[in-house]
Amino acid sequence: MTLKPFHTIGIGVAFSPNLVSNIYEASRLALFFDCKLLLIHVGEASEKKEKEIEEVLQPFIAQQLSYQMVFKSGDPVEVILSATKTYNIDLLIIGALKRENLLKYYVGSIARKITRKAKCSILLLTKPSVQRVPCQHIVVNGLKDPRTQEAISAAFFVANKLGSNKITVVEEITKQQVAVSVEDHRSLRKANIVKERLALREDSRVKKLIAEIPQEYQDSVFVKTQPIFGKRGYSIGHYAEVVRADLLVMNAPLKMSFWDRLFPHDIEYILTELPTDVLIVQ
């Protein structure tokens, strides 16, 4: 089994104060992951714009960065989503605010709209930086789901390429799974026994998924499993924030709609208040 989830990285390029930091982050990742970088600008092409972008790229061009610039006018969300399909982008990098206010939560910011509609993996950057900030601790979702293996594989790939030294696989266990009403000492003891059994079962399941990862990817990082009880999505986001993880890796949901925002689940809790940089694996 060879881990290589990403081949083409895309990023939307706007001539804003974050232009340089966004391009630096995307270029570094393209070199680390040995990927092609596609820079998408929503607007008319011009020699001045191309020259400005190429000037920012110079340190990475010197390191043999493979890149391409795309200029297209139109709605930002539609242009970027269209580019992901046309150019076979499998990882789209987006700068995003950590918190979404109430209006943007329901109407949707550009970053959140793209995230909810994209068919490729998404990396949401909360604090893009010109100077590289090491990614030391990665938290990844270990939820029982058909896509969890892909999320865990992506986490190990990223950890290996970025030199991370720790991965924590979090198994979220809901209160409904415990299903014991605590009313006295006896029922409390029963609930604790159920929790212990669930934690052991989940731990065994996750360790089987980890065993599928090539050994060379496991040898370079300390791996920990962590069962947590609470609301899915909210719990892992809170955990990632508390342990100060540098990256949270999640499965992409099968489908997201407006109703998912009215009745949030898993990824919607993460999108509302990003605990750190978030990689959503499609």
PDB file of N, CA and C in Angstrom, residues 40-45 70-76 78-80 82-83 86:
ATOM      1  N   ILE A  40      -5.491  29.838  -8.852  1.00  0.00           N
ATOM      2  CA  ILE A  40      -6.730  30.269  -9.514  1.00  0.00           C
ATOM      3  C   ILE A  40      -7.062  31.698  -9.113  1.00  0.00           C
ATOM      4  N   HIS A  41      -7.097  32.571 -10.078  1.00  0.00           N
ATOM      5  CA  HIS A  41      -7.494  33.959  -9.802  1.00  0.00           C
ATOM      6  C   HIS A  41      -8.830  34.238 -10.472  1.00  0.00           C
ATOM      7  N   VAL A  42      -9.781  34.708  -9.672  1.00  0.00           N
ATOM      8  CA  VAL A  42     -11.099  35.052 -10.208  1.00  0.00           C
ATOM      9  C   VAL A  42     -11.024  36.492 -10.727  1.00  0.00           C
ATOM     10  N   GLY A  43     -10.900  36.622 -12.038  1.00  0.00           N
ATOM     11  CA  GLY A  43     -10.765  37.934 -12.652  1.00  0.00           C
ATOM     12  C   GLY A  43     -10.035  37.826 -13.977  1.00  0.00           C
ATOM     13  N   GLU A  44      -9.957  38.949 -14.693  1.00  0.00           N
ATOM     14  CA  GLU A  44      -9.293  38.974 -15.992  1.00  0.00           C
ATOM     15  C   GLU A  44      -7.785  38.810 -15.838  1.00  0.00           C
ATOM     16  N   ALA A  45      -7.175  38.119 -16.803  1.00  0.00           N
ATOM     17  CA  ALA A  45      -5.728  37.940 -16.807  1.00  0.00           C
ATOM     18  C   ALA A  45      -5.053  39.244 -17.227  1.00  0.00           C
ATOM     19  N   VAL A  70      -4.281  30.128 -13.516  1.00  0.00           N
ATOM     20  CA  VAL A  70      -5.553  30.134 -14.238  1.00  0.00           C
ATOM     21  C   VAL A  70      -6.296  31.419 -13.896  1.00  0.00           C
ATOM     22  N   PHE A  71      -6.756  32.147 -14.916  1.00  0.00           N
ATOM     23  CA  PHE A  71      -7.528  33.374 -14.716  1.00  0.00           C
ATOM     24  C   PHE A  71      -8.907  33.182 -15.335  1.00  0.00           C
ATOM     25  N   LYS A  72      -9.943  33.477 -14.550  1.00  0.00           N
ATOM     26  CA  LYS A  72     -11.292  33.348 -15.079  1.00  0.00           C
ATOM     27  C   LYS A  72     -12.239  34.260 -14.310  1.00  0.00           C
ATOM     28  N   SER A  73     -13.055  35.023 -15.029  1.00  0.00           N
ATOM     29  CA  SER A  73     -14.018  35.913 -14.389  1.00  0.00           C
ATOM     30  C   SER A  73     -15.299  35.155 -14.049  1.00  0.00           C
ATOM     31  N   GLY A  74     -16.008  35.652 -13.052  1.00  0.00           N
ATOM     32  CA  GLY A  74     -17.263  35.027 -12.667  1.00  0.00           C
ATOM     33  C   GLY A  74     -17.458  35.013 -11.169  1.00  0.00           C
ATOM     34  N   ASP A  75     -18.441  34.277 -10.728  1.00  0.00           N
ATOM     35  CA  ASP A  75     -18.701  34.121  -9.295  1.00  0.00           C
ATOM     36  C   ASP A  75     -17.550  33.328  -8.666  1.00  0.00           C
ATOM     37  N   PRO A  76     -16.927  33.830  -7.594  1.00  0.00           N
ATOM     38  CA  PRO A  76     -15.769  33.155  -6.992  1.00  0.00           C
ATOM     39  C   PRO A  76     -16.003  31.685  -6.648  1.00  0.00           C
ATOM     40  N   GLU A  78     -18.269  29.560  -7.917  1.00  0.00           N
ATOM     41  CA  GLU A  78     -18.452  28.740  -9.118  1.00  0.00           C
ATOM     42  C   GLU A  78     -17.153  28.587  -9.911  1.00  0.00           C
ATOM     43  N   VAL A  79     -16.366  29.665  -9.992  1.00  0.00           N
ATOM     44  CA  VAL A  79     -15.089  29.599 -10.734  1.00  0.00           C
ATOM     45  C   VAL A  79     -14.138  28.594 -10.087  1.00  0.00           C
ATOM     46  N   ILE A  80     -14.019  28.666  -8.772  1.00  0.00           N
ATOM     47  CA  ILE A  80     -13.085  27.767  -8.080  1.00  0.00           C
ATOM     48  C   ILE A  80     -13.578  26.321  -8.121  1.00  0.00           C
ATOM     49  N   SER A  82     -15.465  24.989 -10.411  1.00  0.00           N
ATOM     50  CA  SER A  82     -15.294  24.549 -11.792  1.00  0.00           C
ATOM     51  C   SER A  82     -13.842  24.166 -12.066  1.00  0.00           C
ATOM     52  N   ALA A  83     -12.915  24.951 -11.534  1.00  0.00           N
ATOM     53  CA  ALA A  83     -11.486  24.678 -11.742  1.00  0.00           C
ATOM     54  C   ALA A  83     -11.064  23.356 -11.099  1.00  0.00           C
ATOM     55  N   THR A  86     -12.128  20.795 -13.740  1.00  0.00           N
ATOM     56  CA  THR A  86     -11.409  20.916 -15.013  1.00  0.00           C
ATOM     57  C   THR A  86      -9.963  20.475 -14.906  1.00  0.00           C
TER      58      THR A  86
END
